[in-house]
Short mmCIF file of C-alpha atoms in Angstrom, two decimals:
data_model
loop_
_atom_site.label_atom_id
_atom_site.label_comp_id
_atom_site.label_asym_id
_atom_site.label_seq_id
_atom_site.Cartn_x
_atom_site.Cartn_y
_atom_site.Cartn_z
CA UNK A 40 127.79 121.53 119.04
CA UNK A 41 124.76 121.89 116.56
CA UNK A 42 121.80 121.86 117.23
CA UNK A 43 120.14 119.05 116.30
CA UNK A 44 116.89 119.53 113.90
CA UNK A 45 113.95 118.54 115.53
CA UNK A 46 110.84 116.26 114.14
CA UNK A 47 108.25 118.23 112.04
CA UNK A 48 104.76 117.22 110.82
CA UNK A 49 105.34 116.43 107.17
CA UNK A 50 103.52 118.09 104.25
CA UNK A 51 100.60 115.99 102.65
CA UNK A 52 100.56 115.55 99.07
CA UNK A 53 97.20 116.09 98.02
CA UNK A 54 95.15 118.34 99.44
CA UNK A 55 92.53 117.75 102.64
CA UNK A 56 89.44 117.68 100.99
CA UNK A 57 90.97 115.09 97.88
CA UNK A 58 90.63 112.08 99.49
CA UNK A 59 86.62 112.65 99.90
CA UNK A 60 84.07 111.15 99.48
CA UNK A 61 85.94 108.14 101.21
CA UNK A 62 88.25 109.88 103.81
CA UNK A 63 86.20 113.63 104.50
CA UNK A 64 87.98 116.42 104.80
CA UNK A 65 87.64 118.08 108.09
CA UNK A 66 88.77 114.90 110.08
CA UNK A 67 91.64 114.31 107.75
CA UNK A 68 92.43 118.33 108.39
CA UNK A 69 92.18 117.16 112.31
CA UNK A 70 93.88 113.98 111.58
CA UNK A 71 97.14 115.53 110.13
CA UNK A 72 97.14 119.26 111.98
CA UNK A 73 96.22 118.31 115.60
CA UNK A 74 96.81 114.67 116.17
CA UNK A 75 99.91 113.90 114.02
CA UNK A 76 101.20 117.84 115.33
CA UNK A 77 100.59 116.84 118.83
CA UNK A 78 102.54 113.56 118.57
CA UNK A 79 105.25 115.62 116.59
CA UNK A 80 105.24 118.28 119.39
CA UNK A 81 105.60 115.79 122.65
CA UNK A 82 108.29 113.24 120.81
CA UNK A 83 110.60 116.59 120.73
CA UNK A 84 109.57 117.55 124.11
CA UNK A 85 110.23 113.63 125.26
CA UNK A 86 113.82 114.19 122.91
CA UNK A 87 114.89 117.37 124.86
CA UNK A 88 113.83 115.89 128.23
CA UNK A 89 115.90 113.14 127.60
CA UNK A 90 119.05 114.47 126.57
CA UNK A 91 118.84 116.92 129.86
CA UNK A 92 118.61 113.61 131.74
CA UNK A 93 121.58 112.09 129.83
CA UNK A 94 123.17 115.08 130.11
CA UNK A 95 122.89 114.87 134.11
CA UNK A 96 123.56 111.05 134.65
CA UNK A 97 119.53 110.74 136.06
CA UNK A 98 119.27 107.59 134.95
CA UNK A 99 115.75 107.09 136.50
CA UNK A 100 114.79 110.22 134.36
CA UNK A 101 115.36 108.91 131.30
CA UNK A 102 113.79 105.42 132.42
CA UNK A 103 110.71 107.34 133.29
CA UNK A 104 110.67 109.25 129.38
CA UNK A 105 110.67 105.29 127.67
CA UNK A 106 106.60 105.68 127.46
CA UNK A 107 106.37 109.15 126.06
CA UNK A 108 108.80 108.43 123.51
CA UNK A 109 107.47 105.55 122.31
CA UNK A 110 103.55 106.61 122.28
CA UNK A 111 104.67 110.13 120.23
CA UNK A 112 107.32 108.70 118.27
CA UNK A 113 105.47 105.86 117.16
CA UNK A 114 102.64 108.07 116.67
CA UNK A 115 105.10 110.34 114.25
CA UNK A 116 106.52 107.35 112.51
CA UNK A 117 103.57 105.48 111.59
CA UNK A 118 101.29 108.86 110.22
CA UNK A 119 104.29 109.86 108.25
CA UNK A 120 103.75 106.52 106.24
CA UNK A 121 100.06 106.53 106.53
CA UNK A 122 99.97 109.77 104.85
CA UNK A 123 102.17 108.23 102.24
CA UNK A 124 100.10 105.35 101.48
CA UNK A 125 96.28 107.09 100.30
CA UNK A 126 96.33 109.02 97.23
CA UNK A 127 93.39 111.00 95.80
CA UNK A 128 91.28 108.18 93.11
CA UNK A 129 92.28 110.52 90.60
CA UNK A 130 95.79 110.57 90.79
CA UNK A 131 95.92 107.03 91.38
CA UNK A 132 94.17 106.24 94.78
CA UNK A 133 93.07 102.58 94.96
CA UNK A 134 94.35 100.86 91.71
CA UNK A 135 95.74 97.82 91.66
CA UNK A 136 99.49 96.72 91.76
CA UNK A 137 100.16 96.46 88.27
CA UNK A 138 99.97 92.90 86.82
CA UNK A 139 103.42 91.49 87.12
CA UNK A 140 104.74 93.67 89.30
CA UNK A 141 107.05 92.44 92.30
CA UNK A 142 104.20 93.28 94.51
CA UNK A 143 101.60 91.67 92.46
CA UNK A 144 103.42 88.43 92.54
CA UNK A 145 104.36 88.56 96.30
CA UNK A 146 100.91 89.31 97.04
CA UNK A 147 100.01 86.33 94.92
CA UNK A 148 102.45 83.94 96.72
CA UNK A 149 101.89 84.91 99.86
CA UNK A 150 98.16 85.39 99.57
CA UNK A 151 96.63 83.71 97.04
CA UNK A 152 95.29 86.31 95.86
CA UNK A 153 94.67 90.61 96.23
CA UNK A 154 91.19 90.24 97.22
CA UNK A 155 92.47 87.20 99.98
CA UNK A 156 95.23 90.27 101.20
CA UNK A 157 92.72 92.88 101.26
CA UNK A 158 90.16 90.77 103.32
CA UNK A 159 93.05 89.60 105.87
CA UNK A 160 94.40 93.06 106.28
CA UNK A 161 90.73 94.11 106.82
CA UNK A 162 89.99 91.01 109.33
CA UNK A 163 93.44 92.64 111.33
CA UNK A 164 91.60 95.86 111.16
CA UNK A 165 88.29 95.27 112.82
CA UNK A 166 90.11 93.14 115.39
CA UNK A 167 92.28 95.52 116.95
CA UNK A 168 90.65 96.40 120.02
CA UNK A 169 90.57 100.04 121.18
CA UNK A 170 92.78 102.29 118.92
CA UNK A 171 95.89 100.79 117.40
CA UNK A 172 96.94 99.63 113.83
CA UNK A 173 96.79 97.02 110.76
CA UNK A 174 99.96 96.07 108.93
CA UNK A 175 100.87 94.99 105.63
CA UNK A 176 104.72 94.25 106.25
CA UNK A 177 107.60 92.63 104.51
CA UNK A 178 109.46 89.71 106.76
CA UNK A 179 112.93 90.01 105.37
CA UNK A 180 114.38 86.81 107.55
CA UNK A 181 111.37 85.27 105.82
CA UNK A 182 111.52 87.15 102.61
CA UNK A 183 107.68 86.93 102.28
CA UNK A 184 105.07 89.62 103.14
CA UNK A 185 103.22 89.55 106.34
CA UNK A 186 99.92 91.38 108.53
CA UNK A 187 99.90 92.26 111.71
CA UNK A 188 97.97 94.30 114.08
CA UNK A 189 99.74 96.66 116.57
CA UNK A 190 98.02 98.32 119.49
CA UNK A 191 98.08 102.16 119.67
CA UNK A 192 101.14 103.91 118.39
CA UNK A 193 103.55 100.97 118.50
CA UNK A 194 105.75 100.88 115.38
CA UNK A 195 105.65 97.93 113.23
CA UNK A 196 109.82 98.52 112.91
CA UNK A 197 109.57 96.99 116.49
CA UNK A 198 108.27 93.05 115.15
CA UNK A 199 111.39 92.66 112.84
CA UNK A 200 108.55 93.93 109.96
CA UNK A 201 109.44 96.70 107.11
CA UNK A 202 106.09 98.50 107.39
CA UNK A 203 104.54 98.57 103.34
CA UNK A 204 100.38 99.53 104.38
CA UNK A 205 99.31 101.07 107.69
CA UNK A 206 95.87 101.03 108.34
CA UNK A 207 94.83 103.61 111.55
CA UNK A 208 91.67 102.70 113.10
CA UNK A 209 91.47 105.57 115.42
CA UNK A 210 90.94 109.03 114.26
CA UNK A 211 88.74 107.79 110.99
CA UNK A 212 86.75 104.95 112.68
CA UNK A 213 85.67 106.62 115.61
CA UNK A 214 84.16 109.49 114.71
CA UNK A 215 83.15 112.62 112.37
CA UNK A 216 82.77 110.35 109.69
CA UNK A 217 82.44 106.94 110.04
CA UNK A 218 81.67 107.54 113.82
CA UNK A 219 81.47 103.84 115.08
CA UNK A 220 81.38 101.49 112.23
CA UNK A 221 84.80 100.70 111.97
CA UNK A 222 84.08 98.24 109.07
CA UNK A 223 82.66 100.64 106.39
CA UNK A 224 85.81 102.99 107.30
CA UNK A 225 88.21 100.23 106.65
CA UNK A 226 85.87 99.40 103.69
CA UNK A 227 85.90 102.84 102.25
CA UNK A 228 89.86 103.31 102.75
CA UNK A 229 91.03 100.91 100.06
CA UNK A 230 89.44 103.14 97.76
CA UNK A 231 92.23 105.50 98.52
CA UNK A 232 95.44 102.91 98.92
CA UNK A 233 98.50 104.32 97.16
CA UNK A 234 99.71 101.37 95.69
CA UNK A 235 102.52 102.54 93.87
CA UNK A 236 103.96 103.81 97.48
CA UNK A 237 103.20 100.40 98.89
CA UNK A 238 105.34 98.88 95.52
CA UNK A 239 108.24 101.38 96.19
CA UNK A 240 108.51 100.77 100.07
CA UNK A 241 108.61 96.94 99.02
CA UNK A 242 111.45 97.44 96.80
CA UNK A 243 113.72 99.76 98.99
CA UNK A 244 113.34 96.75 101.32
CA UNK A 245 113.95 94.03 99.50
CA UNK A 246 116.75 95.66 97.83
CA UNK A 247 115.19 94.53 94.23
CA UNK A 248 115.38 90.80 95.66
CA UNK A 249 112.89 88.61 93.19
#
């Protein structure tokens, strides 16, 4: 049987330091190399704990692993996309949707209005008490684009939402930086929003639907 490949922290695009003056560069070098290495580390401990209890019919055993694996592999999934979504201002960090784009129209329909998105997303933000996450999804039973707030590592995936924009108000708003105003952190970070990534996760899940 092969062996099957286990989870590893994915490469950043941009360097640590590119993100700055909005998102420093020694907590985004902690951000990706110890947490997001420590959640890819225990999900493939959780994995080969759980296939030895498969493996062994202790049912109880694999009961018992449901927490770990969701905490790390939630914790995997949603800093693989939050990497995704910031880009360095001069390679395109923080500028708009482009005017007649499909994401500049949903936003408008949905919204009213970018400004009315990024204020709700930020409202989601702030509220989230303790550490968790702010979502910018797509509803597909809806077809219409949605926010949500999830609390620590729980994947968006889990709602019925295609996650677009994750927002992580842990690491960045609680210290280093920002230390414990949460609100210019969430302020600073749309200075850094990869658009264009939010556009193309919107179109792989719509399928090009108008």
């Amino acid at each position: 049987m092969a062996m099957r490949l286990k989870h590893q922290l994915p490469e950043l695009a941009y360097g640590y330091d590119d993100l700055e003056p909005h998102l420093c560069g020694e907590i985004m070098r902690i951000h990706h190399q110890k947490h997001h290495q420590t959640y890819v580390n225990n999900l493939n401990a959780a994995e080969e704990k759980l296939a030895a209890a498969q493996a062994s019919g202790d049912v109880a055993g694999q009961i018992a692993l449901q927490g770990a694996l969701k905490f790390n592999g939630g914790g995997h999934v949603n800093h693989s996309i939050f990497w995704t979504n910031l880009a360095p201002t001069s390679n395109g960090g923080g500028v708009l949707p482009a005017e007649g784009s499909d994401l500049a129209k949903r936003i408008a329909k949905d919204f009213g209005s970018h400004e009315k998105l990024v204020a709700d997303l930020s409202a989601a933000a702030a509220g989230v008490q303790g550490s968790g996450w702010a979502w910018l999804g797509y509803c597909p039973t809806k077809d219409r684009l949605s926010i949500m707030s999830m609390p620590n590592q729980d994947p968006l995936s889990v709602t019925g939402l295609v996650p677009l924009l994750g927002i992580d108000v842990w690491e960045h708003a609680y210290y280093l930086q920002y230390k414990n105003v949460r609100p210019d952190y969430i302020k600073a970070i749309f200075n850094v929003v990869n658009w264009d990534n939010v556009a193309e996760r919107l179109a792989a899940a719509t399928g090009g639907k108008k």
